[in-house]
Amino acid sequence: SAANQLTQVFPQLSFAVASVIAPKLSSLKDKKTAISYLKKTQLLVFLIAFGAIILLPGAIFLIPLVLGSIYHESIGPFVILFFAQLIFFLSIPVHQSIFYYFAKPKFFVFISLLNLILMFILAIYLIPEYRVTGAAVVILFGNIFNLLVPTVWVVYNFRKSK
C-alpha cells in the first residue's frame, strides 16, 4: 500500500545508522566509553526523529495532492506506520549495543519469538476489525515492544556491571 511505501525511508536510514554505529561499538572495551557513545548516538537518532516529526504534517498534506484523492484513506495507516518505523529507528543504538558491545545476538532470538507471539495475538483481533489500520497498529505495537524490552535489557546490564 502507499502508506507502507512512503515509510520505507526509515528502514533504509536505520541500516545506514546501524552500519556507522556497529564498528565503533564493537571496538569499545570499557563501560564508561560505551555509555557515552550510546548516549551520543541515541541523541543523534532522537534529533533525526524529531526532524521527521516536524516534516510529518507536510507529508500528510502532500499525499492526496501528489498521489490523488483516492489515497486520502491511506493517511491514517501512513501516520501509524510512520510512528512505527520511527520507533524502530529509535531502537537502532540499543540494538547495536546488544549485538556489538555486549556481543549477545542470541538475545534477539528470544525477543523475536516474543514479538511474533505478541503480533500474532494482536493481529487476530485488530486486522479483522480494523483492516489496514489494524495491521499498522500491530506493527506499531511490535516496534514498541522491540524498543522497550531491549532498552530495559541494556540499562539493566550496564547497571549490573558496575
Short mmCIF file of C-alpha atoms in Angstrom, two decimals:
data_model
loop_
_atom_site.label_atom_id
_atom_site.label_comp_id
_atom_site.label_asym_id
_atom_site.label_seq_id
_atom_site.Cartn_x
_atom_site.Cartn_y
_atom_site.Cartn_z
CA SER A 1 0.00 0.00 0.00
CA ALA A 2 1.00 3.62 -0.40
CA ALA A 3 1.26 4.09 3.36
CA ASN A 4 3.83 1.32 3.62
CA GLN A 5 5.85 2.53 0.63
CA LEU A 6 6.03 6.08 1.96
CA THR A 7 7.55 4.95 5.26
CA GLN A 8 10.28 2.81 3.71
CA VAL A 9 12.83 5.58 4.14
CA PHE A 10 13.14 4.65 7.84
CA PRO A 11 14.44 1.08 7.36
CA GLN A 12 16.98 2.44 4.88
CA LEU A 13 18.00 5.19 7.28
CA SER A 14 18.15 2.63 10.10
CA PHE A 15 20.53 0.42 8.12
CA ALA A 16 22.75 3.41 7.35
CA VAL A 17 22.94 4.49 11.00
CA ALA A 18 23.49 0.91 12.19
CA SER A 19 26.37 0.42 9.76
CA VAL A 20 28.06 3.52 11.17
CA ILE A 21 27.46 2.64 14.83
CA ALA A 22 28.39 -1.06 14.69
CA PRO A 23 32.16 -0.82 14.07
CA LYS A 24 32.66 1.74 16.83
CA LEU A 25 30.58 -0.21 19.37
CA SER A 26 32.42 -3.43 18.65
CA SER A 27 35.75 -1.72 19.35
CA LEU A 28 34.75 -0.25 22.72
CA LYS A 29 36.10 -2.07 25.75
CA ASP A 30 35.09 -0.07 28.81
CA LYS A 31 31.60 0.65 30.07
CA LYS A 32 32.03 4.40 30.53
CA THR A 33 33.08 4.96 26.93
CA ALA A 34 30.32 2.67 25.65
CA ILE A 35 27.64 4.51 27.63
CA SER A 36 28.96 7.87 26.42
CA TYR A 37 28.95 6.72 22.79
CA LEU A 38 25.50 5.17 23.15
CA LYS A 39 24.13 8.43 24.57
CA LYS A 40 25.59 10.40 21.66
CA THR A 41 24.19 8.05 19.05
CA GLN A 42 20.81 7.97 20.79
CA LEU A 43 20.76 11.78 20.78
CA LEU A 44 21.56 11.82 17.07
CA VAL A 45 18.76 9.36 16.38
CA PHE A 46 16.32 11.41 18.50
CA LEU A 47 17.23 14.59 16.61
CA ILE A 48 16.67 12.89 13.25
CA ALA A 49 13.35 11.51 14.52
CA PHE A 50 12.32 14.95 15.75
CA GLY A 51 13.09 16.38 12.32
CA ALA A 52 10.95 13.68 10.72
CA ILE A 53 8.06 14.50 13.06
CA ILE A 54 8.32 18.16 12.08
CA LEU A 55 8.03 17.15 8.41
CA LEU A 56 5.03 14.85 9.01
CA PRO A 57 2.27 17.50 8.55
CA GLY A 58 3.75 18.40 5.17
CA ALA A 59 3.73 14.75 4.14
CA ILE A 60 0.11 14.38 5.25
CA PHE A 61 -0.80 17.42 3.17
CA LEU A 62 1.12 16.22 0.11
CA ILE A 63 -0.14 12.62 -0.04
CA PRO A 64 -3.56 13.35 -1.56
CA LEU A 65 -2.17 16.28 -3.52
CA VAL A 66 0.59 14.29 -5.23
CA LEU A 67 -0.94 10.80 -5.33
CA GLY A 68 -4.57 11.81 -5.78
CA SER A 69 -7.64 11.96 -3.59
CA ILE A 70 -8.04 8.17 -3.74
CA TYR A 71 -5.05 7.94 -1.36
CA HIS A 72 -6.73 10.11 1.26
CA GLU A 73 -7.74 6.89 3.08
CA SER A 74 -4.06 5.92 3.32
CA ILE A 75 -3.26 8.86 5.59
CA GLY A 76 -4.37 7.13 8.83
CA PRO A 77 -2.33 3.97 8.23
CA PHE A 78 0.54 6.14 6.94
CA VAL A 79 0.71 8.11 10.21
CA ILE A 80 0.59 4.91 12.29
CA LEU A 81 3.29 3.25 10.16
CA PHE A 82 5.32 6.47 10.23
CA PHE A 83 5.47 6.34 14.03
CA ALA A 84 6.04 2.57 14.00
CA GLN A 85 9.03 2.99 11.70
CA LEU A 86 10.24 5.97 13.74
CA ILE A 87 10.17 3.81 16.87
CA PHE A 88 12.12 1.12 15.02
CA PHE A 89 14.64 3.80 14.03
CA LEU A 90 14.95 4.94 17.65
CA SER A 91 15.83 1.40 18.70
CA ILE A 92 18.92 1.14 16.48
CA PRO A 93 21.55 2.32 19.01
CA VAL A 94 20.22 -0.01 21.70
CA HIS A 95 20.03 -2.97 19.30
CA GLN A 96 23.53 -2.31 18.01
CA SER A 97 24.89 -2.18 21.56
CA ILE A 98 23.41 -5.61 22.28
CA PHE A 99 24.90 -7.05 19.10
CA TYR A 100 28.31 -5.40 19.18
CA TYR A 101 29.17 -4.14 22.67
CA PHE A 102 27.54 -6.89 24.73
CA ALA A 103 28.03 -9.48 21.94
CA LYS A 104 24.63 -11.06 22.66
CA PRO A 105 22.91 -11.54 19.28
CA LYS A 106 21.11 -14.59 20.72
CA PHE A 107 19.05 -12.14 22.79
CA PHE A 108 17.16 -11.25 19.61
CA VAL A 109 16.07 -14.84 19.06
CA PHE A 110 14.16 -14.59 22.33
CA ILE A 111 12.86 -11.09 21.53
CA SER A 112 11.80 -12.12 18.03
CA LEU A 113 9.83 -15.07 19.33
CA LEU A 114 8.05 -12.94 21.93
CA ASN A 115 7.42 -10.24 19.33
CA LEU A 116 5.98 -12.81 16.93
CA ILE A 117 3.58 -14.08 19.60
CA LEU A 118 2.54 -10.53 20.53
CA MET A 119 1.96 -9.55 16.91
CA PHE A 120 0.06 -12.75 16.14
CA ILE A 121 -2.32 -12.22 19.07
CA LEU A 122 -2.86 -8.57 18.18
CA ALA A 123 -3.35 -9.39 14.50
CA ILE A 124 -6.09 -11.92 15.27
CA TYR A 125 -8.13 -9.19 16.96
CA LEU A 126 -7.17 -6.00 15.16
CA ILE A 127 -6.90 -6.89 11.47
CA PRO A 128 -10.39 -8.38 11.02
CA GLU A 129 -11.94 -5.39 12.80
CA TYR A 130 -9.79 -2.52 11.51
CA ARG A 131 -8.24 -3.98 8.35
CA VAL A 132 -5.24 -1.97 7.08
CA THR A 133 -5.29 0.34 10.09
CA GLY A 134 -5.34 -2.72 12.37
CA ALA A 135 -2.29 -4.13 10.58
CA ALA A 136 -0.49 -0.81 11.03
CA VAL A 137 -1.33 -0.81 14.75
CA VAL A 138 0.04 -4.36 15.07
CA ILE A 139 3.32 -3.20 13.55
CA LEU A 140 3.37 -0.18 15.86
CA PHE A 141 2.94 -2.34 18.98
CA GLY A 142 5.55 -4.81 17.72
CA ASN A 143 8.06 -2.00 17.27
CA ILE A 144 7.24 -0.50 20.67
CA PHE A 145 7.93 -3.91 22.21
CA ASN A 146 11.12 -4.16 20.15
CA LEU A 147 12.28 -0.82 21.55
CA LEU A 148 11.27 -1.18 25.20
CA VAL A 149 12.47 -4.70 26.02
CA PRO A 150 15.99 -4.29 24.57
CA THR A 151 16.27 -0.84 26.18
CA VAL A 152 15.41 -2.27 29.58
CA TRP A 153 17.91 -5.11 28.98
CA VAL A 154 20.71 -2.68 28.07
CA VAL A 155 20.05 -0.38 31.04
CA TYR A 156 19.91 -3.38 33.38
CA ASN A 157 23.17 -4.83 32.04
CA PHE A 158 25.03 -1.53 32.21
CA ARG A 159 23.89 -1.04 35.81
CA LYS A 160 24.66 -4.65 36.72
CA SER A 161 28.26 -4.36 35.57
CA LYS A 162 29.26 -1.58 37.95
#
